[in-house]
Each structure stands twice: as structure tokens, then as C-alpha cells.
mmCIF file of C-alpha atoms in Angstrom:
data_model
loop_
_atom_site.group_PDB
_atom_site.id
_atom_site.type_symbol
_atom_site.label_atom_id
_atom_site.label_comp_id
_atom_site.label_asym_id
_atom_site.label_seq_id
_atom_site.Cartn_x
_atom_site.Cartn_y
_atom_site.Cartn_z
ATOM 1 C CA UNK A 1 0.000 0.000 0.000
ATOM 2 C CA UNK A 2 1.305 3.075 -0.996
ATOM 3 C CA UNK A 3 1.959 5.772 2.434
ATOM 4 C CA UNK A 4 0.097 8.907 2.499
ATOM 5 C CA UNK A 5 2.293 11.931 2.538
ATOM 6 C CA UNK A 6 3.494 12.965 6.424
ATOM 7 C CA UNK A 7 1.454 16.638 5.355
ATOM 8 C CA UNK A 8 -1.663 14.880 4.198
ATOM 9 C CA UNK A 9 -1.620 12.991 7.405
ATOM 10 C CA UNK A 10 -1.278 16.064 9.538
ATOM 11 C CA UNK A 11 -3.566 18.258 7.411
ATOM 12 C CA UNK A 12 -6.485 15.623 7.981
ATOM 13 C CA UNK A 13 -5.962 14.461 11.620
ATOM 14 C CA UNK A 14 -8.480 16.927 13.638
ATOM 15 C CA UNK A 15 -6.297 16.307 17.009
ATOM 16 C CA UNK A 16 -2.752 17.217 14.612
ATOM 17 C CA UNK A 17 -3.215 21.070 13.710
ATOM 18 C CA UNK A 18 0.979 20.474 12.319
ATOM 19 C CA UNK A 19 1.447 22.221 8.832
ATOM 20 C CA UNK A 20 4.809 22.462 6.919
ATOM 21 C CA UNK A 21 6.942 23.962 8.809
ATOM 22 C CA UNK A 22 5.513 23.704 12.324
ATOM 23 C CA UNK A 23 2.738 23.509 14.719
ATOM 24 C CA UNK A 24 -0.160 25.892 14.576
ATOM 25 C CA UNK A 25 -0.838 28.545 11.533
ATOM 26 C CA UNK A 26 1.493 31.105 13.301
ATOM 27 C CA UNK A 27 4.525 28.900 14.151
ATOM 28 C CA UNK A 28 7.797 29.947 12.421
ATOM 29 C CA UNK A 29 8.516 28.059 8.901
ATOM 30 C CA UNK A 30 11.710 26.318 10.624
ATOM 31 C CA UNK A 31 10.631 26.346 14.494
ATOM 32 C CA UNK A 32 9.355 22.817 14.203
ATOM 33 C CA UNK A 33 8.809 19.643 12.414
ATOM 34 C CA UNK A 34 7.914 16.290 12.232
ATOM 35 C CA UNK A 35 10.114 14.708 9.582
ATOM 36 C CA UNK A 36 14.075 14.657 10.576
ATOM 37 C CA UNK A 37 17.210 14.374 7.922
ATOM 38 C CA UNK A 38 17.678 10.636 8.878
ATOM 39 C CA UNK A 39 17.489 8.610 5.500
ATOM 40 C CA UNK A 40 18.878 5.691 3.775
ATOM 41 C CA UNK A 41 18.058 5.479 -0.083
ATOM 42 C CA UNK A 42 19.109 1.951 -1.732
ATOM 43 C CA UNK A 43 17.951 -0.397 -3.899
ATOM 44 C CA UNK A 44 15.413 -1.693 -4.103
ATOM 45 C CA UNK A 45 14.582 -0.105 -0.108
ATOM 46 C CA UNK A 46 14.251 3.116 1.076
ATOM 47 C CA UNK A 47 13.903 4.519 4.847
ATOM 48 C CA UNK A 48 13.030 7.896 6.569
ATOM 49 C CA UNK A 49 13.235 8.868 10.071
ATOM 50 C CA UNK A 50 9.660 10.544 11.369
ATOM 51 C CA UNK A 51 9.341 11.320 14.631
ATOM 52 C CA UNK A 52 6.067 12.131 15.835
ATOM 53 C CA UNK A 53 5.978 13.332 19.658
ATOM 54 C CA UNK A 54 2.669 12.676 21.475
ATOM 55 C CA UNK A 55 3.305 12.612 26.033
ATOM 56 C CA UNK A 56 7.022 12.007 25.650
ATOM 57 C CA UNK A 57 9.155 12.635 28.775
ATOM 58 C CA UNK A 58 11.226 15.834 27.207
ATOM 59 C CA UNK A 59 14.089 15.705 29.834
ATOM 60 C CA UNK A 60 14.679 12.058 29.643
ATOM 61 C CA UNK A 61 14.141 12.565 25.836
ATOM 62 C CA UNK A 62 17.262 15.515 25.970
ATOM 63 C CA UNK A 63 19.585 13.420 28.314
ATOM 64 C CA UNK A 64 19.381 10.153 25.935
ATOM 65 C CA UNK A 65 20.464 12.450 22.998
ATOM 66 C CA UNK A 66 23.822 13.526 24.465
ATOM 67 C CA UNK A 67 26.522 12.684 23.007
ATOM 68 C CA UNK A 68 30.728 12.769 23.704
ATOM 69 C CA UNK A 69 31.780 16.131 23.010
ATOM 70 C CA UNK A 70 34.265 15.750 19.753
ATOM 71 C CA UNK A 71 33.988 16.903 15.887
ATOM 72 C CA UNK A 72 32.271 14.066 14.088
ATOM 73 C CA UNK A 73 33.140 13.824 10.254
ATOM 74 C CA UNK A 74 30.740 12.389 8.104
ATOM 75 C CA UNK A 75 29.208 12.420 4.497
ATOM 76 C CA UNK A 76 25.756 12.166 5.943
ATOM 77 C CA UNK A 77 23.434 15.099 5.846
ATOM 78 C CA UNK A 78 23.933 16.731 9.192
ATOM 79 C CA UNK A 79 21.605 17.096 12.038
ATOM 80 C CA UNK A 80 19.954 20.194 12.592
ATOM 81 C CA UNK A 81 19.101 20.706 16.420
ATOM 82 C CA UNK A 82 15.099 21.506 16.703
ATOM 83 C CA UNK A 83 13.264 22.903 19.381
ATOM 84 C CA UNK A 84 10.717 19.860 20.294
ATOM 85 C CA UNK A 85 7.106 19.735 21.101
ATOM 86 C CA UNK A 86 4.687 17.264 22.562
ATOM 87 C CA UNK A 87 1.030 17.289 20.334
ATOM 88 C CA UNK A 88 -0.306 17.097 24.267
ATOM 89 C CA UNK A 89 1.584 20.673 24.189
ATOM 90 C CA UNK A 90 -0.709 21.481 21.593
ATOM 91 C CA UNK A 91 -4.013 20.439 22.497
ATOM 92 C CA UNK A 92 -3.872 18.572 26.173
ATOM 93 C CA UNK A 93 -7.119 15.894 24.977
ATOM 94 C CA UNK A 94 -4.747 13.701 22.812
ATOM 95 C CA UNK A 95 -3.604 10.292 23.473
ATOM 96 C CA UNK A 96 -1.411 7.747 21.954
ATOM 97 C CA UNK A 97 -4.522 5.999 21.645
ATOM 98 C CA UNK A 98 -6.066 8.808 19.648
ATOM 99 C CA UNK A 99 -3.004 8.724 17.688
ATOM 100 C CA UNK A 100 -2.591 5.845 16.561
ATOM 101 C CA UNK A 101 -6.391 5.496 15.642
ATOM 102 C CA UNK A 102 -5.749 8.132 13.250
ATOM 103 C CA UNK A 103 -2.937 7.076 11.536
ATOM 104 C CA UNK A 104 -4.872 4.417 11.182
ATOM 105 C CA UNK A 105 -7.845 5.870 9.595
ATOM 106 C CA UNK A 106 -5.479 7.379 7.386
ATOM 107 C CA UNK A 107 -5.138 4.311 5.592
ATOM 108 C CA UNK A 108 -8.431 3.073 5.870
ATOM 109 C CA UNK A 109 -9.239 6.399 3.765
ATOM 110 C CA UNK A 110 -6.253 6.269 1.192
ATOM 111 C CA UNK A 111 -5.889 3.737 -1.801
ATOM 112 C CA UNK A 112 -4.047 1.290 -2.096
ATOM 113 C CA UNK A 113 -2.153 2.161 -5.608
ATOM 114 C CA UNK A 114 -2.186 6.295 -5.074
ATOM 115 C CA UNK A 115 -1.945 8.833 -2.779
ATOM 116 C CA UNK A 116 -5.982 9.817 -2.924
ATOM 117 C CA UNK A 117 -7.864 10.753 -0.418
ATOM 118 C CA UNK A 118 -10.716 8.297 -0.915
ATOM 119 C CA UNK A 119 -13.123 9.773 2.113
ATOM 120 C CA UNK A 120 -15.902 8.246 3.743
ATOM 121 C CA UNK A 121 -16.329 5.813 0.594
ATOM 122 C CA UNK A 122 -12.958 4.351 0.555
ATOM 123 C CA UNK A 123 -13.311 3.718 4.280
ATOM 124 C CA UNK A 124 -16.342 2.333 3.953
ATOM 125 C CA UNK A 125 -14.930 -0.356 1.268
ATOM 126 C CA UNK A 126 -12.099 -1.441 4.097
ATOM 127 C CA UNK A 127 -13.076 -3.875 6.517
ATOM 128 C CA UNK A 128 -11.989 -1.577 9.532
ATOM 129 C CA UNK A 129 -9.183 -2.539 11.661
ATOM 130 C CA UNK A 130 -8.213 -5.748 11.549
ATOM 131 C CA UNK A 131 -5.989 -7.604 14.667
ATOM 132 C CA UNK A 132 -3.298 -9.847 13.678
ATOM 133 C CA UNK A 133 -1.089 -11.881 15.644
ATOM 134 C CA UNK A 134 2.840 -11.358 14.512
ATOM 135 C CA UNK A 135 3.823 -14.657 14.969
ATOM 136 C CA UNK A 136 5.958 -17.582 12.225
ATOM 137 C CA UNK A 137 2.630 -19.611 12.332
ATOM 138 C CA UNK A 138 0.530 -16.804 10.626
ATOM 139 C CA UNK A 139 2.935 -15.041 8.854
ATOM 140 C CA UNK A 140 6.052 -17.721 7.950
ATOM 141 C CA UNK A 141 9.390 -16.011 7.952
ATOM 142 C CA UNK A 142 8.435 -12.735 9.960
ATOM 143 C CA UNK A 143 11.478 -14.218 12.790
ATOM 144 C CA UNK A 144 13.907 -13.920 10.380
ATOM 145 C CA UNK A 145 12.993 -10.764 9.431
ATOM 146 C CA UNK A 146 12.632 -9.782 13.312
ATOM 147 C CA UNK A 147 16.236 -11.217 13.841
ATOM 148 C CA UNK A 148 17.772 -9.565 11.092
ATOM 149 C CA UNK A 149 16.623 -6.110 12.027
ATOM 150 C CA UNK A 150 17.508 -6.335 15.213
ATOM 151 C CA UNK A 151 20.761 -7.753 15.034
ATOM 152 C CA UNK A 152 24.591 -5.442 15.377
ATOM 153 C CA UNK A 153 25.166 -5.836 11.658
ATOM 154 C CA UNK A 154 22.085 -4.073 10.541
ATOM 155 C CA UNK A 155 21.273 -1.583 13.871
ATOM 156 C CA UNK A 156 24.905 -0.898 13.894
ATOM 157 C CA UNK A 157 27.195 -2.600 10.852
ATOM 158 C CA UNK A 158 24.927 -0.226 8.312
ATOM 159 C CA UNK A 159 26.335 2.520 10.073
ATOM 160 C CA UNK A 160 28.126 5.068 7.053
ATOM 161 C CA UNK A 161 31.762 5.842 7.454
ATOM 162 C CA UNK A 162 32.529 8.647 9.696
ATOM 163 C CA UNK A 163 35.879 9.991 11.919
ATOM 164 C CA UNK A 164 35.850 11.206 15.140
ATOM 165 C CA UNK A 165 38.177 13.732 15.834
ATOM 166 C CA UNK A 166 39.118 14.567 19.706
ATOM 167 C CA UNK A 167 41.552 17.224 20.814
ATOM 168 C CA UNK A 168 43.811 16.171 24.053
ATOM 169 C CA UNK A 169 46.634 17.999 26.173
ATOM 170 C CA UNK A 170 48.683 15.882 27.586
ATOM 171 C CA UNK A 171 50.774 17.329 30.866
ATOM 172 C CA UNK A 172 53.912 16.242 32.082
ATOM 173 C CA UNK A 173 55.950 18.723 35.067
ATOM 174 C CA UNK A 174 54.113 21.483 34.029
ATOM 175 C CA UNK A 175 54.430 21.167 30.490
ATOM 176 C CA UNK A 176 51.387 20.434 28.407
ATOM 177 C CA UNK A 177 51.138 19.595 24.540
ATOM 178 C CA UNK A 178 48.034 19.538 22.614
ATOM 179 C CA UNK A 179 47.432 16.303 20.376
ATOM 180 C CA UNK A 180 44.380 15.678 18.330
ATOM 181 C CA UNK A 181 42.705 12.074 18.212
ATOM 182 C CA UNK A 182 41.378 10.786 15.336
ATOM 183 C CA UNK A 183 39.217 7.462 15.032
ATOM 184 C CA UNK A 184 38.050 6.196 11.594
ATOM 185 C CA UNK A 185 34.853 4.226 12.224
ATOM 186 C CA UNK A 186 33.796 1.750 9.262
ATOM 187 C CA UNK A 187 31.066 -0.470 9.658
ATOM 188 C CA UNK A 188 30.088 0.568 13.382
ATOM 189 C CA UNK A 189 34.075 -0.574 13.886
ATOM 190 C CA UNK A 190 37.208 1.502 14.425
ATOM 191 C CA UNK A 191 39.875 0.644 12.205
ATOM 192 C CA UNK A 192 42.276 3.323 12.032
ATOM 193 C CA UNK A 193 43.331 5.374 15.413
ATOM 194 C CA UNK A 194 46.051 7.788 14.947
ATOM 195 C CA UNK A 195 47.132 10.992 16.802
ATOM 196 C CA UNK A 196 48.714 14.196 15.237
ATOM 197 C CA UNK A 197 49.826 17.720 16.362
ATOM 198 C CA UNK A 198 47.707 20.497 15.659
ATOM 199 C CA UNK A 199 48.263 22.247 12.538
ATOM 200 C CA UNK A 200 50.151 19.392 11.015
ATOM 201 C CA UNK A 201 48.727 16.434 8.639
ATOM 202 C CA UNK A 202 51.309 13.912 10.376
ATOM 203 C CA UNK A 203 49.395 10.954 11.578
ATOM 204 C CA UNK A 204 50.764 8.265 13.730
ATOM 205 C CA UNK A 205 48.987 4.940 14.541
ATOM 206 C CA UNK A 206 48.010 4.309 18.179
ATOM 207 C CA UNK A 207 48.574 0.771 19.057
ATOM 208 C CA UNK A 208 45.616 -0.377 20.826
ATOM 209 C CA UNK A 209 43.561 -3.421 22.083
ATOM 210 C CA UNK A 210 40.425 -1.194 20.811
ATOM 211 C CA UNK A 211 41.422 -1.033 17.267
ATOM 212 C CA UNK A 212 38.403 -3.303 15.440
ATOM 213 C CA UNK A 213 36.095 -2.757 18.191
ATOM 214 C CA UNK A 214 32.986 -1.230 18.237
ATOM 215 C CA UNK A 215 32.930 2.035 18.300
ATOM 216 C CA UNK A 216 30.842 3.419 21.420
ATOM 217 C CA UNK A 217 31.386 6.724 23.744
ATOM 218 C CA UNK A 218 32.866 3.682 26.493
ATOM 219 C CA UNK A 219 35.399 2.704 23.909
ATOM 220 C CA UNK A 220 36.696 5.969 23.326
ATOM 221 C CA UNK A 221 36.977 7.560 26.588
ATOM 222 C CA UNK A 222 39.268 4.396 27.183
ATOM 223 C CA UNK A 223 41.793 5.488 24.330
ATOM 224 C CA UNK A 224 41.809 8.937 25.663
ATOM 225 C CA UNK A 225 42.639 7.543 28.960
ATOM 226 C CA UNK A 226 45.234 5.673 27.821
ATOM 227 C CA UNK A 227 46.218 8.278 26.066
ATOM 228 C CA UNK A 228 46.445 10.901 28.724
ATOM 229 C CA UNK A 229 49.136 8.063 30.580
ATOM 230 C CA UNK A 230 51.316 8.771 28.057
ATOM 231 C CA UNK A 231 54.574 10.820 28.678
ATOM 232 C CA UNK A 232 54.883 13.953 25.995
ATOM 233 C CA UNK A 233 58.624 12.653 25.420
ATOM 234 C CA UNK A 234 56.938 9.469 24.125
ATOM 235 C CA UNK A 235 54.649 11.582 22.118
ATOM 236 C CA UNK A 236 57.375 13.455 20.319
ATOM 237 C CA UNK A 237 59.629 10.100 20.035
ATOM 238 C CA UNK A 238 56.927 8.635 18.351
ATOM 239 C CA UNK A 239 56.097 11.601 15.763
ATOM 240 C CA UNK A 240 59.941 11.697 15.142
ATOM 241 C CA UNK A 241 60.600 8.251 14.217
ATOM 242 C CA UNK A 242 57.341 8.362 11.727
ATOM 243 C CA UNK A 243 59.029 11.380 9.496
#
């Protein structure tokens, strides 16, 4: 079945006043949205991250979206930090109930092969909602499917190249020197861990246990620990002898 559009939706939901751009008539063209930058466009797949906020807890919400302070490089479309709103914010009678009722009804009123609005006479044609039980006996093969998208190499493995770049000072009787980290993550992994002096492209390996693990905020802070044992006089030994 083809999706109605994420403005459709809103536009017809009574409890949803969201329009492009925001909530409410008067809300600023970039202030708020529903639809994020998260994508992943292959063949013959396609994904989109929609995030659709309803009685969410906003500071627990905040706190599970920090992340280690560091410059990430990546070819991905960046994130754009967004003010967020709860549709309880908006009109205190909805539910998640409510909700998903209308998404529902959504479909019930949109065919199958286009993205028409089909009314009262399309949803009279369905058959209304219909419960299902997700299990191998009625629908053979939905485990593997379960246990492939929730394994490491798809929630994690799928993960695009990035590098994380960290910048240390390292201190040693009162003299410091700066260093910058650099991790190159491939496949959720970090394969390449080097360190280099700022302004300078000279890169020398760090030998670590932690090279072709996963890459994680735990992983890291245990390279720049190890890193900050580290005498500067072994720093500058080791960016000699790589000339």
C-alpha cells in the first residue's frame, strides 16, 4: 500500500493542527517539524526517520540524545538541532490511543495504488481494523525478518563511514602539549586510530587493544585515557621516528 504523505496525514488528523513547517498557523517556517534528515536510499529499499511526539518525557528525551563532546566527520546530511514539542503541548485531549487510531484511519481512507484521499467511501470499502497476531505460524518467515533487524550488523554494521576527531593535552611537570585524536569508524568498527599535532597532517597509529572494536562513547573515553598516561617525550619520540 502506498503511504500517504506525512502533510496529508497532519492536514487531515483533527487532534494534529501540524502544517509544513511547524505547529499551529502562526509557528515559524523552521521552528518545528515532524520529519528529521535521517534517510537511507538503496535499492530496491528506502527509509526515513519521522518522529512524531505525542506525552514524551522531554528531559529524559534531551539526556538520551547527548553525546561525547568531539567533531564528528561524516558524508551524511547533518543534524539540525530543533526545538521539540509534545502534540499534548498542543491540544492537552490527545492520546497515543487517539493517535494511533488516526494514523490508522489514514489508511483506511487512502488507496491502495495512489496517494488519494478516498473519504468516507474508501473507508467504507475497508473492513476496519483488523488484529493480527505477529507470529511464524501466521505469517512464515516474519522471525527472520525480526532477527535480522535487530541484530549489530544491521542496527549498527549499516552505520556510514565517519571519523571522530578529539583534541587532548597531555601534561607532564608542568608542560602540556596539545594532540588531536582521530578514530576512523567503518562499519560501526574503528579501524584506524592515529594521533597528530595540531596544525600538522602527520598521523601516527596508536597501538591499541580497541582497534576493530565497536565504536561506542565507552570505547573511546578508554583510548583517551590511555592516552592521557602517556609521557609527551613518548609523544614526540613517536612523531619523530614516523618522518
Amino acid at each position: 500500500m502506498v503511504r500517504p504523505t506525512l502533510i496529508s496525514l497532519a492536514k487531515r488528523v483533527p487532534l494534529i493542527q501540524f502544517r509544513k513547517g511547524g505547529a499551529g498557523a502562526g509557528a515559524p517556517k523552521s521552528a518545528e517539524k515532524i520529519s528529521g534528515t535521517a534517510a537511507k536510499l538503496g535499492h530496491p529499499n528506502s527509509y526515513h526517520h519521522c518522529t512524531l511526539l505525542a506525552t514524551a518525557n522531554k528531559l529524559h528525551l534531551g539526556e538520551s540524545l547527548i553525546k561525547e563532546p568531539a567533531n564528528y566527520i561524516s558524508r551524511a546530511t547533518a543534524s539540525v538541532p530543533s526545538s521539540i514539542r509534545n502534540l499534548v503541548d498542543v491540544n492537552r485531549n490527545v492520546t497515543v490511543a487517539q493517535l494511533l487510531s488516526a494514523v490508522g484511519y489514514e489508511y483506511l481512507r487512502t488507496t491502495a495504488t495512489a496517494l488519494e484521499d478516498g473519504g468516507s467511501v474508501q473507508t467504507m470499502q475497508q473492513r476496519g481494523f483488523q488484529l493480527i497476531n505477529p507470529t511464524e505460524k501466521w505469517f512464515p518467515g516474519i522471525e527472520e525478518l525480526r532477527a535480522n533487524y535487530s541484530s549489530w550488523d544491521w542496527v549498527i554494521g549499516k552505520t556510514p563511514k565517519f571519523t571522530v576527531e578529539k583534541d587532548l593535552e597531555l601534561k607532564e611537570d608542568q608542560h602540556g602539549m596539545k594532540i588531536k585524536l582521530s578514530v576512523d569508524v567503518e562499519a560501526g568498527l574503528m579501524k584506524d586510530i592515529c594521533i597528530q599535532l595540531p596544525q600538522s597532517e602527520q598521523r601516527v597509529p596508536v597501538v591499541t587493544p580497541l582497534q576493530g572494536k565497536a565504536y561506542n562513547e565507552q570505547n573511546l573515553n578508554g583510548i583517551v585515557a590511555a592516552l592521557k598516561l602517556v609521557s609527551t617525550s613518548n609523544v614526540k619520540q613517536a612523531m619523530n621516528g614516523s618522518v
